CSV table of C-alpha atoms and ligand atoms in Angstrom, one decimal:
chain,number,residue,atom,x,y,z
W,27,MET,CA,93.2,77.2,114.8
W,28,ILE,CA,90.4,79.6,114.0
W,29,LEU,CA,90.5,82.5,116.4
W,30,ASP,CA,87.5,84.7,117.6
W,31,ILE,CA,87.4,88.0,115.9
W,32,LEU,CA,86.7,91.0,118.3
W,33,LYS,CA,83.8,93.2,117.3
W,34,ASN,CA,83.4,96.9,117.6
W,35,PRO,CA,83.1,98.5,120.2
W,36,ASP,CA,85.6,96.2,121.9
W,37,PRO,CA,88.2,98.5,123.5
W,38,GLN,CA,91.1,96.2,122.3
W,39,LEU,CA,90.3,97.4,118.8
W,40,ARG,CA,91.2,100.9,119.8
W,41,ALA,CA,94.6,100.3,121.4
W,42,VAL,CA,97.9,101.1,119.6
W,43,ALA,CA,99.7,97.8,118.9
W,44,ALA,CA,103.3,97.2,119.9
W,45,GLU,CA,106.3,96.7,117.6
W,46,VAL,CA,107.5,93.1,117.2
W,47,SER,CA,111.1,92.5,117.9
W,48,LEU,CA,113.2,90.3,115.6
W,49,GLU,CA,113.7,87.7,118.4
W,50,GLU,CA,109.9,87.5,118.9
W,51,ILE,CA,109.2,86.5,115.2
W,52,LYS,CA,110.1,82.9,115.6
W,53,LYS,CA,107.8,82.4,118.6
W,54,LEU,CA,105.0,84.1,116.7
W,55,GLN,CA,104.8,81.5,113.9
W,56,PRO,CA,101.8,79.7,115.4
W,57,LEU,CA,100.0,83.0,115.7
W,58,LEU,CA,100.7,83.8,112.1
W,59,SER,CA,99.2,80.6,110.9
W,60,ASP,CA,96.2,81.0,113.1
W,61,LEU,CA,95.7,84.5,111.7
W,62,LYS,CA,95.8,83.2,108.2
W,63,GLU,CA,93.4,80.4,109.0
W,64,THR,CA,91.0,82.9,110.7
W,65,MET,CA,91.2,85.3,107.7
W,66,ILE,CA,90.4,82.5,105.2
W,67,ALA,CA,87.6,81.0,107.4
W,68,SER,CA,86.0,84.5,107.6
W,69,ASP,CA,86.3,85.1,103.9
W,70,GLY,CA,88.4,88.2,104.5
W,71,VAL,CA,91.1,89.8,102.3
W,72,GLY,CA,93.1,91.1,105.3
W,73,ILE,CA,93.2,90.8,109.1
W,74,ALA,CA,95.3,92.5,111.8
W,75,ALA,CA,96.5,90.9,115.1
W,76,PRO,CA,94.5,93.4,117.3
W,77,GLN,CA,91.3,92.0,115.7
W,78,VAL,CA,92.0,88.7,117.6
W,79,GLY,CA,93.0,90.5,120.8
W,80,VAL,CA,96.8,90.4,120.2
W,81,GLY,CA,98.3,93.9,120.5
W,82,LYS,CA,101.2,93.4,118.1
W,83,ARG,CA,102.0,95.1,114.8
W,84,ILE,CA,101.2,92.1,112.5
W,85,ILE,CA,98.8,92.0,109.6
W,86,ILE,CA,97.9,89.3,107.1
W,87,VAL,CA,97.0,90.3,103.6
W,88,ASP,CA,95.6,88.1,100.8
W,89,MET,CA,98.3,88.6,98.1
W,90,GLN,CA,96.7,87.1,94.9
W,91,GLY,CA,95.1,84.3,96.8
W,92,GLN,CA,98.1,83.7,99.1
W,93,PRO,CA,97.6,84.9,102.7
W,94,THR,CA,100.9,86.7,103.6
W,95,ALA,CA,102.1,88.0,106.9
W,96,PHE,CA,103.7,91.5,107.3
W,97,ILE,CA,105.3,92.4,110.6
W,98,ASN,CA,105.8,96.1,111.7
W,99,PRO,CA,104.3,97.3,108.4
W,100,MET,CA,104.7,101.0,107.7
W,101,ILE,CA,103.5,103.2,104.9
W,102,ILE,CA,106.6,105.0,103.7
W,103,GLY,CA,105.3,106.7,100.6
W,104,ARG,CA,101.8,107.9,99.5
W,105,SER,CA,100.4,109.1,96.2
W,106,LEU,CA,98.9,112.5,96.2
W,107,ARG,CA,95.9,111.0,94.4
W,108,LYS,CA,93.2,109.6,96.5
W,109,VAL,CA,90.3,107.3,95.6
W,110,ASN,CA,87.0,106.5,97.1
W,111,GLY,CA,86.3,102.8,97.7
W,112,GLU,CA,83.8,100.7,99.5
W,113,GLU,CA,85.1,99.0,102.6
W,114,GLY,CA,83.9,96.6,105.2
W,115,CYS,CA,85.6,95.0,108.2
W,116,LEU,CA,85.4,91.6,110.0
W,117,SER,CA,85.3,93.6,113.3
W,118,VAL,CA,82.3,95.7,112.1
W,119,PRO,CA,80.0,93.1,110.6
W,120,GLY,CA,77.2,94.1,108.2
W,121,ILE,CA,78.4,97.7,107.8
W,122,TYR,CA,79.9,99.0,104.6
W,123,GLY,CA,80.9,102.4,103.5
W,124,ILE,CA,82.9,104.6,101.2
W,125,VAL,CA,86.4,105.6,102.4
W,126,LYS,CA,88.8,108.0,100.8
W,127,ARG,CA,92.4,106.5,100.7
W,128,HIS,CA,95.6,107.1,98.8
W,129,LYS,CA,95.5,105.4,95.4
W,130,ALA,CA,99.0,104.1,95.8
W,131,VAL,CA,101.4,103.5,98.7
W,132,ARG,CA,104.9,102.2,99.3
W,133,MET,CA,105.1,99.9,102.3
W,134,HIS,CA,108.0,98.6,104.4
W,135,ALA,CA,107.6,95.6,106.7
W,136,LEU,CA,109.4,92.4,107.8
W,137,ASN,CA,108.3,89.1,106.4
W,138,GLU,CA,107.7,86.1,108.5
W,139,GLU,CA,111.4,85.2,108.4
W,140,GLY,CA,112.2,88.6,109.8
W,141,GLN,CA,113.6,89.9,106.5
W,142,PRO,CA,112.8,93.4,105.3
W,143,VAL,CA,110.4,93.8,102.4
W,144,GLU,CA,109.2,96.8,100.5
W,145,LEU,CA,106.2,96.8,98.2
W,146,ASN,CA,104.6,99.3,95.8
W,147,LEU,CA,100.9,98.8,96.0
W,148,LYS,CA,98.0,100.4,94.1
W,149,ASP,CA,94.3,100.3,93.9
W,150,LEU,CA,92.7,97.5,96.0
W,151,PRO,CA,95.9,96.1,97.5
W,152,ALA,CA,96.9,99.7,98.5
W,153,ILE,CA,93.5,100.1,100.2
W,154,ILE,CA,93.7,96.8,102.0
W,155,PHE,CA,97.2,97.7,103.5
W,156,GLN,CA,96.0,101.2,104.6
W,157,HIS,CA,92.9,99.6,106.2
W,158,GLU,CA,94.9,96.9,108.0
W,159,ILE,CA,97.7,99.2,109.2
W,160,ASP,CA,95.0,101.5,110.6
W,161,HIS,CA,94.0,98.6,112.8
W,162,LEU,CA,97.5,98.7,114.4
W,163,ASP,CA,96.9,102.3,115.4
W,164,GLY,CA,93.4,101.6,116.8
W,165,VAL,CA,91.6,103.2,113.8
W,166,LEU,CA,88.6,101.6,112.2
W,167,PHE,CA,87.3,102.3,108.7
W,168,ILE,CA,84.1,103.7,110.3
W,169,ASP,CA,86.2,106.6,111.6
W,170,ARG,CA,87.0,107.6,108.1
W,171,VAL,CA,83.8,106.7,106.3
W,172,ILE,CA,82.4,109.4,104.0
W,173,ARG,CA,79.0,107.7,103.4
W,174,TYR,CA,77.5,104.4,104.5
W,175,THR,CA,76.4,102.0,101.7
W,176,GLY,CA,75.4,99.0,103.7
W,177,THR,CA,75.3,96.7,100.6
W,178,SER,CA,78.1,94.8,99.0
W,179,LYS,CA,81.3,93.8,100.7
W,180,LEU,CA,85.0,94.4,99.9
F,218,LIG,ZN1,89.2,95.8,109.3
């Protein structure tokens, strides 16, 4: 089912999302598939549960064409090096801008079976994870933007 994506300035986009318990993960499977479907239908490379009004720490990221769920994702390592990249957001339609992010990050999460996963990410995937995890803390890319571009899309 394709879900409605909340748009800025909806206050639900500014709330801090709650941790998901292991027992909850099984019940959340329909939400995970709806989130994937919604991300694909919106032509996005990532989506976070708060963007559809669900205040839980869940993100979906396009991993080489495969929409993949990460539960309770946490950045556990960051490169000193930062890069400027152009970002957009399904919740901030039509607005694009340059954001400075860590070039590489290490991320810990649970997969949709509730098993722990750790990934080393760099460049675009690292940026997508930082952007999506920000959503779980009520942060939008426009809070971090250095310069608006208003042209192409991530
Ligand atoms: Zn976003």
